[in-house]
Short mmCIF file of C-alpha atoms in Angstrom, two decimals:
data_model
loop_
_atom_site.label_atom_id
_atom_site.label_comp_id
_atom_site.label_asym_id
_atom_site.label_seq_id
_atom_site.Cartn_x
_atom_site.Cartn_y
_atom_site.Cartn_z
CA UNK A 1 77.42 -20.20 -89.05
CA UNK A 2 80.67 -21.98 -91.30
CA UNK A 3 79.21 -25.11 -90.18
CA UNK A 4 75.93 -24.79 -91.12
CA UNK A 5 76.85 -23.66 -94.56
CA UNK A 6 78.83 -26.23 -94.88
CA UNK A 7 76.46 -28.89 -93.86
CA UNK A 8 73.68 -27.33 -96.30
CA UNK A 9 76.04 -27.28 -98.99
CA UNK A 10 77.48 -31.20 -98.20
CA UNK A 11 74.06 -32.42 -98.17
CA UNK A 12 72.67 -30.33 -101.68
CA UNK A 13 75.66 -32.15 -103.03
CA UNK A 14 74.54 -35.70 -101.65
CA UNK A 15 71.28 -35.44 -102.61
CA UNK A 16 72.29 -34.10 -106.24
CA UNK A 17 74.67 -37.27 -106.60
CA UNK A 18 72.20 -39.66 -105.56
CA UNK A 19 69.48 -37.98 -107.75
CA UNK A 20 71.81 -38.32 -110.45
CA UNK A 21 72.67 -41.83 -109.46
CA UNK A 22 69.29 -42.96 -109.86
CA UNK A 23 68.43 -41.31 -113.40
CA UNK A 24 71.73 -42.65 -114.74
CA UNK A 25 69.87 -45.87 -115.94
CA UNK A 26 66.74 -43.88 -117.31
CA UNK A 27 69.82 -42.18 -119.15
CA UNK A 28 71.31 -44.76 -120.55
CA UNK A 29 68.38 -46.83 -121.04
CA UNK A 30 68.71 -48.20 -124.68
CA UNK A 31 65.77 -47.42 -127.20
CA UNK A 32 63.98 -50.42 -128.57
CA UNK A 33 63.97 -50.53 -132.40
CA UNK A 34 61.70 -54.12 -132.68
CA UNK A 35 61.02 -56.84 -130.53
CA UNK A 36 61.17 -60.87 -132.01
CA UNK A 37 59.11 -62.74 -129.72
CA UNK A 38 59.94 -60.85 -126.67
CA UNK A 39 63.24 -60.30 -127.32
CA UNK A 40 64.55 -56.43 -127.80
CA UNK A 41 66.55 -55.44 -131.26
CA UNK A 42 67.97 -52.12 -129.78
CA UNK A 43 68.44 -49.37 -132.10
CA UNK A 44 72.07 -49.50 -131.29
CA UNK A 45 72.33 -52.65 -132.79
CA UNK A 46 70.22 -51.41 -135.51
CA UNK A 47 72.69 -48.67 -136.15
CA UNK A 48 75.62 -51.02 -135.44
CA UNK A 49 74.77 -53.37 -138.28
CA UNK A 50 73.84 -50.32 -140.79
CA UNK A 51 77.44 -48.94 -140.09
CA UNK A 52 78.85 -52.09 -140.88
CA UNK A 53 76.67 -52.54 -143.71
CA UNK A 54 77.10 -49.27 -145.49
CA UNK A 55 78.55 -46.95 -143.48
CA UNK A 56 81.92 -46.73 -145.25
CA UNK A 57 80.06 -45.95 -148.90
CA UNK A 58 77.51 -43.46 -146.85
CA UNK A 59 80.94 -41.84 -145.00
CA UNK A 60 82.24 -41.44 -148.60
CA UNK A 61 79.06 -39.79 -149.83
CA UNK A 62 78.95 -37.70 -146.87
CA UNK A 63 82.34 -36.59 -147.68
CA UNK A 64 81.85 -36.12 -151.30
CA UNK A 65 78.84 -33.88 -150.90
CA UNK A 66 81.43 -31.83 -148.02
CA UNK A 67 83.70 -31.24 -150.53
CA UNK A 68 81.66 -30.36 -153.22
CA UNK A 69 79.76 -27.68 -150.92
CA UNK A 70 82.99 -26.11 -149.91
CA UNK A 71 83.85 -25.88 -153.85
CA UNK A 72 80.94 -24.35 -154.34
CA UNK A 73 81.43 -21.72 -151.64
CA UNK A 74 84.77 -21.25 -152.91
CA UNK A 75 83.86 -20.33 -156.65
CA UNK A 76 80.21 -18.41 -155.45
CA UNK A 77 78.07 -21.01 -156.43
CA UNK A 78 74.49 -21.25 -155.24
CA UNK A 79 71.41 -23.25 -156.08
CA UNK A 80 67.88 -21.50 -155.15
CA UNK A 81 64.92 -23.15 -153.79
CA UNK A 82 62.98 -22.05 -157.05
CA UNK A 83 65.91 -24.07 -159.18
CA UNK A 84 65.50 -27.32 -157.19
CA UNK A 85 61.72 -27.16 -157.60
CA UNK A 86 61.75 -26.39 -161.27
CA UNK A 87 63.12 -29.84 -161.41
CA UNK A 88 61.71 -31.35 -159.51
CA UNK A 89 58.18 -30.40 -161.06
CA UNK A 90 60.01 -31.35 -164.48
CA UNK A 91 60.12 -34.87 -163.13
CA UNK A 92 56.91 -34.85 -161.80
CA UNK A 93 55.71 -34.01 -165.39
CA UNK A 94 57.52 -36.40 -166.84
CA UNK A 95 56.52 -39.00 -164.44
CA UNK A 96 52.49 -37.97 -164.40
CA UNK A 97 50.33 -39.40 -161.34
CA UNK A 98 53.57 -41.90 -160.89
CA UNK A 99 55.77 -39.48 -158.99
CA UNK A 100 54.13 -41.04 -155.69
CA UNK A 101 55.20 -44.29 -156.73
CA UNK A 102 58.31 -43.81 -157.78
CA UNK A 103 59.22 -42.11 -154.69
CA UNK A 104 57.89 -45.21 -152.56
CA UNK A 105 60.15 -47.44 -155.17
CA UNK A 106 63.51 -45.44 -153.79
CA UNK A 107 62.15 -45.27 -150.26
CA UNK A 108 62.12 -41.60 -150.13
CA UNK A 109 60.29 -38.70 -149.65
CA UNK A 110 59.76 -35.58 -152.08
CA UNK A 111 61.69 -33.71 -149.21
CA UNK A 112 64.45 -36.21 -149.38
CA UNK A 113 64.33 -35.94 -153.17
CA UNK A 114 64.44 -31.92 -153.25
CA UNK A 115 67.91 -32.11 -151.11
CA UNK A 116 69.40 -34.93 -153.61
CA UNK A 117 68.22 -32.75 -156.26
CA UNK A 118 70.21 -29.77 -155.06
CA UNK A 119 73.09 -31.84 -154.00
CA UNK A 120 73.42 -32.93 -157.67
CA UNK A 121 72.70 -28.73 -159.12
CA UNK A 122 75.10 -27.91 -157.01
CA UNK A 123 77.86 -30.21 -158.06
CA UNK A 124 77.02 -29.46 -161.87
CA UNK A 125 76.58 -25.71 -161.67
CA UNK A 126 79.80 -25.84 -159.47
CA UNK A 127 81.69 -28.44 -162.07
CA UNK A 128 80.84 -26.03 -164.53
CA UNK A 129 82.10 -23.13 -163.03
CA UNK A 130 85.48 -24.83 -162.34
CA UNK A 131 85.40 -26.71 -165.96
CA UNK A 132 83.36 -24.69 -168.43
CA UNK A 133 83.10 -26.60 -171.07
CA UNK A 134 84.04 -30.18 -169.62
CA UNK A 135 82.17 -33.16 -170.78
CA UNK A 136 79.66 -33.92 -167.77
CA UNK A 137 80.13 -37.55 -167.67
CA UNK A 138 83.74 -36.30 -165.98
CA UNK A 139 81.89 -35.10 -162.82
CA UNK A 140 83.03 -38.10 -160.77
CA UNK A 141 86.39 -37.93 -161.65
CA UNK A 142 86.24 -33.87 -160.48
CA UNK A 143 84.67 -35.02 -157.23
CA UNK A 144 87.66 -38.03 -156.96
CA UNK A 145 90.51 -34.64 -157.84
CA UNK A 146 88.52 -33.42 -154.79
CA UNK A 147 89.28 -36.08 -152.40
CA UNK A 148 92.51 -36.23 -153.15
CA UNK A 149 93.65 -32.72 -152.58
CA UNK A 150 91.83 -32.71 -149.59
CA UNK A 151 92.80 -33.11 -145.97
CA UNK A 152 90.39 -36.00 -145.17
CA UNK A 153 91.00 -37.15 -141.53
CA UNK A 154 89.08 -40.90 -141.03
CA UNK A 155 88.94 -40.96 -137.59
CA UNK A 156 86.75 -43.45 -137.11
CA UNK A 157 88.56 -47.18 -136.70
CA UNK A 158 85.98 -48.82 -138.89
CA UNK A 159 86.59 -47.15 -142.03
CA UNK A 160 90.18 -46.61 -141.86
CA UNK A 161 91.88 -48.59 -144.18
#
């Protein structure tokens, strides 16, 4: 009776394997972002060449907006959905029936634009909060004090310096 368990369970294991052996191209199968006269632009190139193109200024955003959100947490600061709409209707006021356009103009959407919006409440209601009082047009230099009393790990090869 060993035997026969054993044989069921070596040959569920060989036919798992070789299942698995035969989707591992379907699984690694590289997703097509264009073709030029029949030849294939994978999106890994696509991705590749963005990296190299702006990934170290999007990395720094990326952190930026990290720390800022941790700040925030740290003093208690929050931005509600009703604040981020309130300006963004303000804009669209100011803009009239040319909000459409000049969303097209940035290549973004209004959902895009709401979370920019907040990004940049949060960082002045938080800059605020830690410098009541401060001249706004220091908010940069905050956000640099930031990076540098942070522990910011680049792990990354491409952006390390």
């Amino acid at each position: 009776m060993k035997k026969f368990d054993l044989s069921i369970l070596a040959l569920a294991i060989l036919i798992i394997a070789l299942v698995l052996l035969h989707m591992s191209p379907l699984m690694h199968k590289e997703t097509a972002a264009a073709k030029v006269n029949g030849t294939v632009i994978t999106e890994e190139q696509l991705t590749s060449e963005l990296k190299n193109l702006y990934g170290k200024r999007v990395l720094d955003n990326i952190i930026s907006d990290t720390l800022v959100k941790q700040e925030a947490k740290r003093q208690g600061v929050t931005v509600t959905d009703e604040e981020v709409i309130k300006e963004v209707d303000s804009i669209k006021a100011q803009l009239g029936g040319n909000f459409s356009e000049f969303l097209k103009m940035r290549g973004m959407t209004e959902q895009q634009m709401k979370e920019q919006m907040y990004m940049l409440l949060l960082a002045n209601k938080t800059y605020e909060k830690a410098k009541p009082g401060a001249d706004k047009s220091q908010i940069n230099s905050w956000v640099d004090d930031l990076k540098k009393n942070a522990d910011i790990q680049i792990l990354d090869p491409a952006f390390q310096k």
